[in-house]
């Protein structure tokens, strides 16, 4: 979200509505607790939380280290996890009311995304094939991750007798 603003809409047909906050840093990740409470994370260690119905009431959550932040997740309605540059992952058990704690870092790359697995378990993914499983203040690298061999799809070949409506140079399979 640009310059600390959130965007929301009531349903799939309604237009988007900007919800500006008093913060100016760009937000790269947002999460909701299932009500109107939102948390955003972004540039310059910015983490903000508040109620979308009262945007002026958004407050900053203290981040113990300087890092551009890329994603945020809320688990069990109250547990807050934030991911950022240089493998930084921060966690709080009470939506930032308790301080965010920097989890031990390793595997160096920037953490770009968080995904809820189940309950308070998360997957963290990022640069340099970084994948970690998180649960609360525990962080464990996933090292037995194997991707299937990438194969090239069959090459398209020009049709010997293209349909009448075909344009010159059109390729058919």
CSV table of N, CA and C in Angstrom, one decimal:
chain,number,residue,atom,x,y,z
A,1,UNK,N,0.9,-1.2,0.0
A,1,UNK,CA,0.0,0.0,0.0
A,1,UNK,C,0.9,1.2,0.0
A,2,UNK,N,0.5,2.2,-0.8
A,2,UNK,CA,1.4,3.4,-1.0
A,2,UNK,C,1.2,4.3,0.2
A,3,UNK,N,2.3,4.8,0.7
A,3,UNK,CA,2.4,5.8,1.7
A,3,UNK,C,1.5,5.5,2.9
A,4,UNK,N,1.6,4.3,3.5
A,4,UNK,CA,0.9,4.0,4.7
A,4,UNK,C,-0.6,3.9,4.6
A,5,UNK,N,-1.1,3.8,3.4
A,5,UNK,CA,-2.6,3.7,3.2
A,5,UNK,C,-2.9,2.2,3.0
A,6,UNK,N,-4.1,1.9,3.5
A,6,UNK,CA,-4.7,0.6,3.2
A,6,UNK,C,-5.8,0.8,2.2
A,7,UNK,N,-6.2,-0.2,1.4
A,7,UNK,CA,-7.3,-0.1,0.5
A,7,UNK,C,-8.2,-1.3,0.8
A,8,UNK,N,-9.5,-1.0,0.9
A,8,UNK,CA,-10.5,-2.0,1.2
A,8,UNK,C,-11.8,-1.8,0.3
A,9,UNK,N,-12.6,-2.9,0.2
A,9,UNK,CA,-13.9,-2.8,-0.4
A,9,UNK,C,-14.8,-3.7,0.3
A,10,UNK,N,-16.1,-3.3,0.3
A,10,UNK,CA,-17.1,-4.1,1.1
A,10,UNK,C,-17.4,-5.4,0.5
A,11,UNK,N,-17.4,-5.5,-0.8
A,11,UNK,CA,-17.6,-6.8,-1.5
A,11,UNK,C,-16.9,-6.8,-2.9
A,12,UNK,N,-17.0,-7.8,-3.6
A,12,UNK,CA,-16.3,-7.9,-4.9
A,12,UNK,C,-16.7,-6.9,-5.9
A,13,UNK,N,-17.9,-6.3,-5.8
A,13,UNK,CA,-18.4,-5.4,-6.8
A,13,UNK,C,-18.2,-3.9,-6.4
A,14,UNK,N,-18.0,-3.7,-5.1
A,14,UNK,CA,-17.8,-2.3,-4.7
A,14,UNK,C,-16.5,-1.8,-5.1
A,15,UNK,N,-16.4,-0.4,-5.3
A,15,UNK,CA,-15.0,0.1,-5.7
A,15,UNK,C,-14.1,0.1,-4.4
A,16,UNK,N,-12.8,0.1,-4.7
A,16,UNK,CA,-11.8,0.2,-3.6
A,16,UNK,C,-11.9,1.6,-3.0
A,17,UNK,N,-11.7,1.6,-1.6
A,17,UNK,CA,-11.7,2.8,-0.8
A,17,UNK,C,-10.4,2.9,-0.1
A,18,UNK,N,-9.7,4.0,-0.3
A,18,UNK,CA,-8.4,4.3,0.4
A,18,UNK,C,-8.7,4.6,1.9
A,19,UNK,N,-7.9,4.0,2.7
A,19,UNK,CA,-7.9,4.2,4.2
A,19,UNK,C,-6.6,4.7,4.6
A,20,UNK,N,-6.4,6.1,4.5
A,20,UNK,CA,-5.1,6.6,4.8
A,20,UNK,C,-4.8,6.6,6.3
A,21,UNK,N,-3.5,6.4,6.7
A,21,UNK,CA,-3.1,6.5,8.1
A,21,UNK,C,-2.2,7.7,8.2
A,22,UNK,N,-1.7,8.0,9.3
A,22,UNK,CA,-0.8,9.1,9.5
A,22,UNK,C,0.6,8.8,9.2
A,23,UNK,N,0.9,7.5,8.7
A,23,UNK,CA,2.2,7.1,8.4
A,23,UNK,C,2.5,7.2,6.9
A,24,UNK,N,3.8,7.5,6.5
A,24,UNK,CA,4.1,7.8,5.1
A,24,UNK,C,4.9,6.7,4.4
A,25,UNK,N,5.5,5.7,5.1
A,25,UNK,CA,6.3,4.7,4.5
A,25,UNK,C,5.4,3.7,3.7
A,26,UNK,N,5.9,3.3,2.6
A,26,UNK,CA,5.2,2.3,1.8
A,26,UNK,C,5.1,1.0,2.6
A,27,UNK,N,3.9,0.4,2.5
A,27,UNK,CA,3.6,-0.9,3.1
A,27,UNK,C,3.7,-2.0,2.0
A,28,UNK,N,4.4,-3.1,2.3
A,28,UNK,CA,4.6,-4.2,1.4
A,28,UNK,C,3.7,-5.4,1.8
A,29,UNK,N,3.4,-5.5,3.0
A,29,UNK,CA,2.6,-6.7,3.5
A,29,UNK,C,1.5,-6.2,4.4
A,30,UNK,N,0.3,-6.8,4.3
A,30,UNK,CA,-0.8,-6.4,5.2
A,30,UNK,C,-1.4,-7.7,5.7
A,31,UNK,N,-2.0,-7.7,6.9
A,31,UNK,CA,-2.7,-8.8,7.4
A,31,UNK,C,-3.9,-8.3,8.2
A,32,UNK,N,-4.9,-9.1,8.4
A,32,UNK,CA,-6.1,-8.8,9.1
A,32,UNK,C,-6.4,-9.9,10.2
A,33,UNK,N,-7.0,-9.5,11.3
A,33,UNK,CA,-7.2,-10.5,12.4
A,33,UNK,C,-8.6,-11.1,12.3
A,34,UNK,N,-9.3,-10.9,11.2
A,34,UNK,CA,-10.6,-11.4,11.1
A,34,UNK,C,-11.7,-10.4,11.4
A,35,UNK,N,-11.3,-9.3,12.0
A,35,UNK,CA,-12.3,-8.2,12.3
A,35,UNK,C,-11.9,-7.0,11.4
A,36,UNK,N,-12.0,-5.8,11.9
A,36,UNK,CA,-11.5,-4.7,11.2
A,36,UNK,C,-10.1,-4.2,11.6
A,37,UNK,N,-9.4,-5.0,12.4
A,37,UNK,CA,-8.0,-4.7,12.8
A,37,UNK,C,-7.1,-5.1,11.6
A,38,UNK,N,-6.2,-4.2,11.3
A,38,UNK,CA,-5.2,-4.5,10.2
A,38,UNK,C,-3.8,-4.2,10.7
A,39,UNK,N,-2.9,-4.9,10.2
A,39,UNK,CA,-1.4,-4.6,10.5
A,39,UNK,C,-0.7,-4.5,9.1
A,40,UNK,N,0.1,-3.5,9.0
A,40,UNK,CA,0.9,-3.3,7.8
A,40,UNK,C,2.4,-3.3,8.1
A,41,UNK,N,3.2,-3.8,7.2
A,41,UNK,CA,4.7,-3.8,7.4
A,41,UNK,C,5.3,-3.3,6.1
A,42,UNK,N,6.4,-2.5,6.2
A,42,UNK,CA,7.0,-1.9,5.0
A,42,UNK,C,8.4,-1.3,5.2
A,43,UNK,N,8.6,-0.3,4.4
A,43,UNK,CA,9.9,0.3,4.4
A,43,UNK,C,10.3,0.9,5.8
A,44,UNK,N,11.6,0.9,6.0
A,44,UNK,CA,12.2,1.6,7.2
A,44,UNK,C,11.7,1.0,8.5
A,45,UNK,N,11.6,-0.3,8.6
A,45,UNK,CA,11.1,-1.0,9.8
A,45,UNK,C,9.7,-0.5,10.2
A,46,UNK,N,8.9,-0.1,9.3
A,46,UNK,CA,7.5,0.3,9.6
A,46,UNK,C,6.6,-0.9,9.9
A,47,UNK,N,6.0,-0.9,11.0
A,47,UNK,CA,4.9,-1.8,11.3
A,47,UNK,C,3.9,-1.0,12.0
A,48,UNK,N,2.7,-1.0,11.4
A,48,UNK,CA,1.6,-0.2,12.0
A,48,UNK,C,0.4,-1.1,12.2
A,49,UNK,N,-0.4,-0.8,13.2
A,49,UNK,CA,-1.7,-1.6,13.4
A,49,UNK,C,-2.8,-0.6,13.9
A,50,UNK,N,-4.0,-1.0,13.5
A,50,UNK,CA,-5.1,-0.2,13.9
A,50,UNK,C,-6.4,-0.8,13.4
A,51,UNK,N,-7.5,0.0,13.6
A,51,UNK,CA,-8.8,-0.4,13.2
A,51,UNK,C,-9.1,0.4,11.9
A,52,UNK,N,-9.5,-0.3,10.8
A,52,UNK,CA,-9.8,0.4,9.6
A,52,UNK,C,-10.9,1.4,9.7
A,53,UNK,N,-11.8,1.2,10.7
A,53,UNK,CA,-12.9,2.2,10.8
A,53,UNK,C,-12.4,3.5,11.5
A,54,UNK,N,-11.3,3.5,12.1
A,54,UNK,CA,-10.7,4.7,12.7
A,54,UNK,C,-9.2,4.9,12.3
A,55,UNK,N,-9.0,5.2,11.0
A,55,UNK,CA,-7.6,5.3,10.5
A,55,UNK,C,-6.6,6.2,11.3
A,56,UNK,N,-7.2,7.2,11.9
A,56,UNK,CA,-6.3,8.2,12.6
A,56,UNK,C,-5.8,7.5,13.9
A,57,UNK,N,-6.3,6.4,14.3
A,57,UNK,CA,-5.9,5.7,15.5
A,57,UNK,C,-4.8,4.6,15.2
A,58,UNK,N,-4.3,4.5,14.0
A,58,UNK,CA,-3.2,3.6,13.8
A,58,UNK,C,-2.0,3.9,14.6
A,59,UNK,N,-1.3,2.9,15.1
A,59,UNK,CA,-0.1,3.2,15.9
A,59,UNK,C,1.0,2.4,15.4
A,60,UNK,N,2.2,2.8,15.7
A,60,UNK,CA,3.4,2.1,15.3
A,60,UNK,C,3.7,1.0,16.3
A,61,UNK,N,4.2,-0.1,15.8
A,61,UNK,CA,4.7,-1.2,16.6
A,61,UNK,C,6.2,-1.1,16.5
A,62,UNK,N,6.9,-1.1,17.7
A,62,UNK,CA,8.3,-1.0,17.7
A,62,UNK,C,9.0,-2.3,17.2
A,63,UNK,N,9.9,-2.0,16.3
A,63,UNK,CA,10.7,-3.1,15.6
A,63,UNK,C,12.1,-3.0,16.2
A,64,UNK,N,12.7,-4.1,16.8
A,64,UNK,CA,14.0,-4.0,17.5
A,64,UNK,C,15.2,-3.8,16.6
A,65,UNK,N,15.1,-3.9,15.3
A,65,UNK,CA,16.2,-3.8,14.4
A,65,UNK,C,15.8,-3.2,13.1
A,66,UNK,N,16.7,-2.5,12.4
A,66,UNK,CA,16.4,-1.8,11.2
A,66,UNK,C,16.4,-2.8,10.0
A,67,UNK,N,15.2,-2.8,9.3
A,67,UNK,CA,15.1,-3.7,8.2
A,67,UNK,C,13.9,-3.2,7.4
A,68,UNK,N,14.0,-3.3,6.0
A,68,UNK,CA,12.8,-3.1,5.2
A,68,UNK,C,12.0,-4.4,5.3
A,69,UNK,N,10.7,-4.3,5.5
A,69,UNK,CA,9.9,-5.4,5.8
A,69,UNK,C,9.0,-5.7,4.6
A,70,UNK,N,8.8,-7.0,4.4
A,70,UNK,CA,8.1,-7.5,3.2
A,70,UNK,C,6.7,-8.1,3.4
A,71,UNK,N,6.5,-8.7,4.5
A,71,UNK,CA,5.2,-9.4,4.8
A,71,UNK,C,5.0,-9.5,6.2
A,72,UNK,N,3.7,-9.7,6.5
A,72,UNK,CA,3.2,-9.8,7.9
A,72,UNK,C,2.1,-10.9,8.0
A,73,UNK,N,2.0,-11.6,9.1
A,73,UNK,CA,1.0,-12.6,9.3
A,73,UNK,C,0.5,-12.5,10.7
A,74,UNK,N,-0.8,-12.8,10.8
A,74,UNK,CA,-1.5,-12.9,12.2
A,74,UNK,C,-2.0,-14.3,12.3
A,75,UNK,N,-1.6,-15.0,13.3
A,75,UNK,CA,-2.1,-16.3,13.6
A,75,UNK,C,-2.8,-16.3,14.9
A,76,UNK,N,-3.8,-17.2,15.0
A,76,UNK,CA,-4.6,-17.4,16.2
A,76,UNK,C,-5.2,-16.0,16.7
A,77,UNK,N,-5.4,-15.1,15.8
A,77,UNK,CA,-6.1,-13.8,16.1
A,77,UNK,C,-5.2,-12.8,16.8
A,78,UNK,N,-4.1,-13.2,17.4
A,78,UNK,CA,-3.3,-12.3,18.2
A,78,UNK,C,-1.8,-12.4,18.0
A,79,UNK,N,-1.3,-13.5,17.4
A,79,UNK,CA,0.2,-13.6,17.3
A,79,UNK,C,0.6,-13.0,16.0
A,80,UNK,N,1.6,-12.1,16.1
A,80,UNK,CA,2.1,-11.3,15.0
A,80,UNK,C,3.5,-11.7,14.5
A,81,UNK,N,3.7,-12.0,13.2
A,81,UNK,CA,5.0,-12.3,12.7
A,81,UNK,C,5.3,-11.4,11.5
A,82,UNK,N,6.5,-10.9,11.5
A,82,UNK,CA,6.8,-9.9,10.4
A,82,UNK,C,8.2,-10.4,9.8
A,83,UNK,N,8.3,-10.3,8.4
A,83,UNK,CA,9.4,-10.8,7.7
A,83,UNK,C,10.1,-9.7,6.9
A,84,UNK,N,11.4,-9.7,6.8
A,84,UNK,CA,12.1,-8.6,6.1
A,84,UNK,C,13.5,-9.0,5.6
A,85,UNK,N,14.3,-8.0,5.3
A,85,UNK,CA,15.6,-8.1,4.7
A,85,UNK,C,16.5,-8.9,5.6
A,86,UNK,N,17.6,-9.5,4.9
A,86,UNK,CA,18.6,-10.2,5.6
A,86,UNK,C,18.1,-11.2,6.6
A,87,UNK,N,17.1,-12.0,6.1
A,87,UNK,CA,16.6,-13.1,6.8
A,87,UNK,C,15.9,-12.7,8.2
A,88,UNK,N,15.6,-11.5,8.3
A,88,UNK,CA,15.0,-11.0,9.6
A,88,UNK,C,13.5,-11.5,9.7
A,89,UNK,N,13.2,-12.1,10.8
A,89,UNK,CA,11.8,-12.5,11.2
A,89,UNK,C,11.6,-12.0,12.6
A,90,UNK,N,10.5,-11.3,12.8
A,90,UNK,CA,10.2,-10.8,14.2
A,90,UNK,C,8.9,-11.4,14.6
A,91,UNK,N,8.7,-11.7,15.9
A,91,UNK,CA,7.5,-12.3,16.4
A,91,UNK,C,7.0,-11.7,17.7
A,92,UNK,N,5.7,-11.6,17.9
A,92,UNK,CA,5.1,-11.1,19.1
A,92,UNK,C,3.9,-12.0,19.4
A,93,UNK,N,3.7,-12.3,20.7
A,93,UNK,CA,2.6,-13.2,21.1
A,93,UNK,C,1.3,-12.4,21.2
A,94,UNK,N,1.3,-11.1,21.2
A,94,UNK,CA,0.1,-10.3,21.4
A,94,UNK,C,0.0,-9.1,20.6
A,95,UNK,N,0.0,-9.3,19.2
A,95,UNK,CA,-0.2,-8.2,18.2
A,95,UNK,C,0.7,-7.0,18.4
A,96,UNK,N,1.9,-7.2,18.9
A,96,UNK,CA,2.8,-6.1,19.1
A,96,UNK,C,2.7,-5.4,20.4
A,97,UNK,N,1.7,-5.8,21.2
A,97,UNK,CA,1.6,-5.2,22.6
A,97,UNK,C,2.8,-5.7,23.4
A,98,UNK,N,3.1,-7.0,23.3
A,98,UNK,CA,4.3,-7.5,23.8
A,98,UNK,C,5.4,-7.2,22.7
A,99,UNK,N,6.6,-6.9,23.1
A,99,UNK,CA,7.6,-6.5,22.0
A,99,UNK,C,7.8,-7.5,21.0
A,100,UNK,N,8.1,-7.0,19.8
A,100,UNK,CA,8.5,-7.9,18.7
A,100,UNK,C,9.9,-8.4,19.0
A,101,UNK,N,10.2,-9.7,18.9
A,101,UNK,CA,11.5,-10.3,19.2
A,101,UNK,C,12.1,-10.8,17.8
A,102,UNK,N,13.3,-10.4,17.6
A,102,UNK,CA,14.0,-10.9,16.4
A,102,UNK,C,14.4,-12.3,16.6
A,103,UNK,N,13.9,-13.2,15.7
A,103,UNK,CA,14.3,-14.6,15.8
A,103,UNK,C,15.7,-14.8,15.3
A,104,UNK,N,16.4,-15.9,15.7
A,104,UNK,CA,17.8,-16.1,15.2
A,104,UNK,C,17.8,-16.1,13.7
A,105,UNK,N,18.8,-15.5,13.1
A,105,UNK,CA,18.8,-15.4,11.6
A,105,UNK,C,19.9,-16.3,11.1
A,106,UNK,N,19.6,-16.9,9.9
A,106,UNK,CA,20.5,-17.8,9.2
A,106,UNK,C,20.0,-17.9,7.8
A,107,UNK,N,20.8,-18.4,6.9
A,107,UNK,CA,20.4,-18.6,5.5
A,107,UNK,C,20.3,-17.3,4.7
A,108,UNK,N,20.9,-16.2,5.2
A,108,UNK,CA,21.0,-14.9,4.6
A,108,UNK,C,20.1,-14.2,3.7
A,109,UNK,N,19.3,-14.8,2.9
A,109,UNK,CA,18.5,-14.0,2.0
A,109,UNK,C,17.3,-13.3,2.6
A,110,UNK,N,16.8,-12.3,1.9
A,110,UNK,CA,15.6,-11.6,2.3
A,110,UNK,C,14.4,-12.5,2.4
A,111,UNK,N,13.6,-12.4,3.4
A,111,UNK,CA,12.4,-13.1,3.6
A,111,UNK,C,11.3,-12.3,2.9
A,112,UNK,N,10.7,-12.9,1.8
A,112,UNK,CA,9.8,-12.2,1.0
A,112,UNK,C,8.3,-12.5,1.3
A,113,UNK,N,8.0,-13.6,1.9
A,113,UNK,CA,6.7,-14.0,2.1
A,113,UNK,C,6.5,-14.9,3.3
A,114,UNK,N,5.3,-14.8,3.9
A,114,UNK,CA,4.8,-15.7,5.0
A,114,UNK,C,3.5,-16.3,4.6
A,115,UNK,N,3.4,-17.6,4.9
A,115,UNK,CA,2.1,-18.3,4.6
A,115,UNK,C,1.7,-19.1,5.8
A,116,UNK,N,0.4,-19.0,6.2
A,116,UNK,CA,0.0,-19.7,7.3
A,116,UNK,C,-0.2,-21.2,6.9
A,117,UNK,N,0.4,-22.1,7.6
A,117,UNK,CA,0.2,-23.6,7.4
A,117,UNK,C,-1.0,-24.0,8.1
A,118,UNK,N,-1.0,-23.9,9.4
A,118,UNK,CA,-2.2,-24.3,10.3
A,118,UNK,C,-1.9,-23.7,11.7
A,119,UNK,N,-3.0,-23.3,12.4
A,119,UNK,CA,-2.8,-22.8,13.7
A,119,UNK,C,-1.8,-21.6,13.7
A,120,UNK,N,-0.7,-21.8,14.5
A,120,UNK,CA,0.3,-20.7,14.5
A,120,UNK,C,1.5,-21.1,13.8
A,121,UNK,N,1.5,-22.1,12.9
A,121,UNK,CA,2.6,-22.5,12.1
A,121,UNK,C,2.6,-21.7,10.8
A,122,UNK,N,3.8,-21.3,10.4
A,122,UNK,CA,4.0,-20.5,9.2
A,122,UNK,C,5.1,-21.1,8.4
A,123,UNK,N,5.0,-20.8,7.1
A,123,UNK,CA,6.2,-21.0,6.2
A,123,UNK,C,6.7,-19.7,5.8
A,124,UNK,N,8.0,-19.5,5.8
A,124,UNK,CA,8.7,-18.3,5.4
A,124,UNK,C,9.5,-18.6,4.2
A,125,UNK,N,9.4,-17.8,3.1
A,125,UNK,CA,10.1,-18.1,1.9
A,125,UNK,C,10.8,-16.8,1.5
A,126,UNK,N,12.0,-17.0,0.7
A,126,UNK,CA,12.7,-15.8,0.3
A,126,UNK,C,13.8,-16.1,-0.6
A,127,UNK,N,14.7,-15.2,-0.7
A,127,UNK,CA,15.8,-15.3,-1.6
A,127,UNK,C,16.8,-16.4,-1.3
A,128,UNK,N,17.6,-16.8,-2.2
A,128,UNK,CA,18.6,-17.9,-2.1
A,128,UNK,C,18.0,-19.2,-1.6
A,129,UNK,N,16.8,-19.5,-2.1
A,129,UNK,CA,16.1,-20.7,-1.8
A,129,UNK,C,15.8,-20.8,-0.3
A,130,UNK,N,15.6,-19.7,0.4
A,130,UNK,CA,15.3,-19.7,1.8
A,130,UNK,C,13.9,-20.2,2.0
A,131,UNK,N,13.7,-21.2,2.8
A,131,UNK,CA,12.4,-21.7,3.3
A,131,UNK,C,12.6,-22.2,4.7
A,132,UNK,N,11.8,-21.6,5.6
A,132,UNK,CA,11.8,-21.9,7.0
A,132,UNK,C,10.4,-22.2,7.5
A,133,UNK,N,10.3,-23.1,8.5
A,133,UNK,CA,9.0,-23.3,9.1
A,133,UNK,C,9.1,-22.6,10.5
A,134,UNK,N,8.1,-21.9,10.8
A,134,UNK,CA,8.0,-21.1,12.0
A,134,UNK,C,6.9,-21.6,12.9
A,135,UNK,N,7.1,-21.5,14.2
A,135,UNK,CA,6.0,-21.7,15.2
A,135,UNK,C,6.4,-20.9,16.4
A,136,UNK,N,5.7,-19.9,16.6
A,136,UNK,CA,6.0,-19.0,17.8
A,136,UNK,C,7.4,-18.4,17.6
A,137,UNK,N,8.2,-18.6,18.6
A,137,UNK,CA,9.6,-18.1,18.6
A,137,UNK,C,10.6,-19.1,18.0
A,138,UNK,N,10.1,-20.2,17.5
A,138,UNK,CA,11.0,-21.2,16.9
A,138,UNK,C,11.0,-21.1,15.4
A,139,UNK,N,12.2,-21.3,14.9
A,139,UNK,CA,12.5,-21.2,13.4
A,139,UNK,C,13.4,-22.3,13.0
A,140,UNK,N,12.9,-23.1,12.0
A,140,UNK,CA,13.7,-24.2,11.5
A,140,UNK,C,13.8,-24.2,10.0
A,141,UNK,N,15.0,-24.3,9.5
A,141,UNK,CA,15.1,-24.3,8.0
A,141,UNK,C,14.6,-25.6,7.4
A,142,UNK,N,14.0,-25.5,6.3
A,142,UNK,CA,13.5,-26.7,5.6
A,142,UNK,C,14.6,-27.0,4.5
A,143,UNK,N,15.2,-28.1,4.7
A,143,UNK,CA,16.4,-28.5,3.9
A,143,UNK,C,16.1,-29.6,2.9
A,144,UNK,N,15.0,-30.3,3.1
A,144,UNK,CA,14.6,-31.4,2.2
A,144,UNK,C,13.6,-31.0,1.2
A,145,UNK,N,13.8,-29.8,0.6
A,145,UNK,CA,12.9,-29.3,-0.4
A,145,UNK,C,13.5,-29.6,-1.8
A,146,UNK,N,12.7,-30.3,-2.5
A,146,UNK,CA,13.2,-30.7,-3.9
A,146,UNK,C,12.1,-30.2,-4.9
A,147,UNK,N,12.6,-29.6,-5.9
A,147,UNK,CA,11.7,-29.1,-7.0
A,147,UNK,C,11.8,-30.1,-8.1
A,148,UNK,N,10.7,-30.3,-8.9
A,148,UNK,CA,10.7,-31.2,-10.0
A,148,UNK,C,11.6,-30.6,-11.1
A,149,UNK,N,12.1,-31.5,-11.9
A,149,UNK,CA,12.9,-31.1,-13.1
A,149,UNK,C,12.0,-30.2,-14.0
A,150,UNK,N,12.6,-29.1,-14.4
A,150,UNK,CA,11.9,-28.1,-15.3
A,150,UNK,C,12.1,-28.6,-16.7
A,151,UNK,N,11.0,-28.9,-17.4
A,151,UNK,CA,11.1,-29.3,-18.8
A,151,UNK,C,10.5,-28.3,-19.7
A,152,UNK,N,11.1,-28.2,-20.8
A,152,UNK,CA,10.6,-27.2,-21.8
A,152,UNK,C,9.3,-27.8,-22.5
A,153,UNK,N,8.3,-27.0,-22.7
A,153,UNK,CA,7.1,-27.5,-23.4
A,153,UNK,C,7.5,-27.8,-24.9
A,154,UNK,N,6.7,-28.7,-25.5
A,154,UNK,CA,7.0,-28.9,-26.9
A,154,UNK,C,6.9,-27.7,-27.7
A,155,UNK,N,7.8,-27.5,-28.7
A,155,UNK,CA,7.8,-26.3,-29.5
A,155,UNK,C,6.6,-26.3,-30.5
A,156,UNK,N,6.1,-25.2,-30.6
A,156,UNK,CA,5.0,-25.0,-31.6
A,156,UNK,C,5.6,-25.1,-33.0
A,157,UNK,N,4.8,-25.6,-33.9
A,157,UNK,CA,5.3,-25.7,-35.3
A,157,UNK,C,4.3,-25.0,-36.2
A,158,UNK,N,4.8,-24.4,-37.3
A,158,UNK,CA,3.9,-23.8,-38.2
A,158,UNK,C,3.0,-24.8,-38.8
A,159,UNK,N,1.7,-24.5,-39.0
A,159,UNK,CA,0.8,-25.4,-39.6
A,159,UNK,C,0.9,-25.3,-41.1
A,160,UNK,N,1.0,-26.5,-41.7
A,160,UNK,CA,1.2,-26.6,-43.2
A,160,UNK,C,0.0,-25.9,-43.9
A,161,UNK,N,-1.2,-26.1,-43.5
A,161,UNK,CA,-2.3,-25.5,-44.1
A,161,UNK,C,-3.1,-24.8,-43.1
A,162,UNK,N,-2.8,-23.5,-42.7
A,162,UNK,CA,-3.5,-22.8,-41.7
A,162,UNK,C,-4.9,-22.5,-42.1
A,163,UNK,N,-5.8,-22.3,-41.0
A,163,UNK,CA,-7.2,-22.0,-41.3
A,163,UNK,C,-7.2,-20.7,-42.1
A,164,UNK,N,-8.4,-20.5,-42.8
A,164,UNK,CA,-8.5,-19.3,-43.7
A,164,UNK,C,-8.4,-18.0,-42.9
A,165,UNK,N,-8.8,-17.9,-41.6
A,165,UNK,CA,-8.7,-16.7,-40.9
A,165,UNK,C,-7.3,-16.4,-40.3
A,166,UNK,N,-6.4,-17.4,-40.5
A,166,UNK,CA,-5.1,-17.2,-39.9
A,166,UNK,C,-4.3,-16.1,-40.6
A,167,UNK,N,-3.5,-15.4,-39.7
A,167,UNK,CA,-2.7,-14.3,-40.2
A,167,UNK,C,-1.3,-14.9,-40.6
A,168,UNK,N,-0.7,-14.3,-41.5
A,168,UNK,CA,0.7,-14.8,-41.8
A,168,UNK,C,1.6,-14.8,-40.6
A,169,UNK,N,2.4,-15.8,-40.4
A,169,UNK,CA,3.3,-15.8,-39.3
A,169,UNK,C,2.7,-16.4,-38.0
A,170,UNK,N,1.4,-16.8,-38.0
A,170,UNK,CA,0.7,-17.3,-36.9
A,170,UNK,C,1.2,-18.8,-36.7
A,171,UNK,N,1.4,-19.1,-35.4
A,171,UNK,CA,1.9,-20.5,-35.1
A,171,UNK,C,0.8,-21.3,-34.5
A,172,UNK,N,0.7,-22.5,-34.8
A,172,UNK,CA,-0.4,-23.4,-34.3
A,172,UNK,C,0.3,-24.6,-33.7
A,173,UNK,N,-0.4,-25.2,-32.8
A,173,UNK,CA,0.1,-26.4,-32.1
A,173,UNK,C,-0.8,-27.6,-32.5
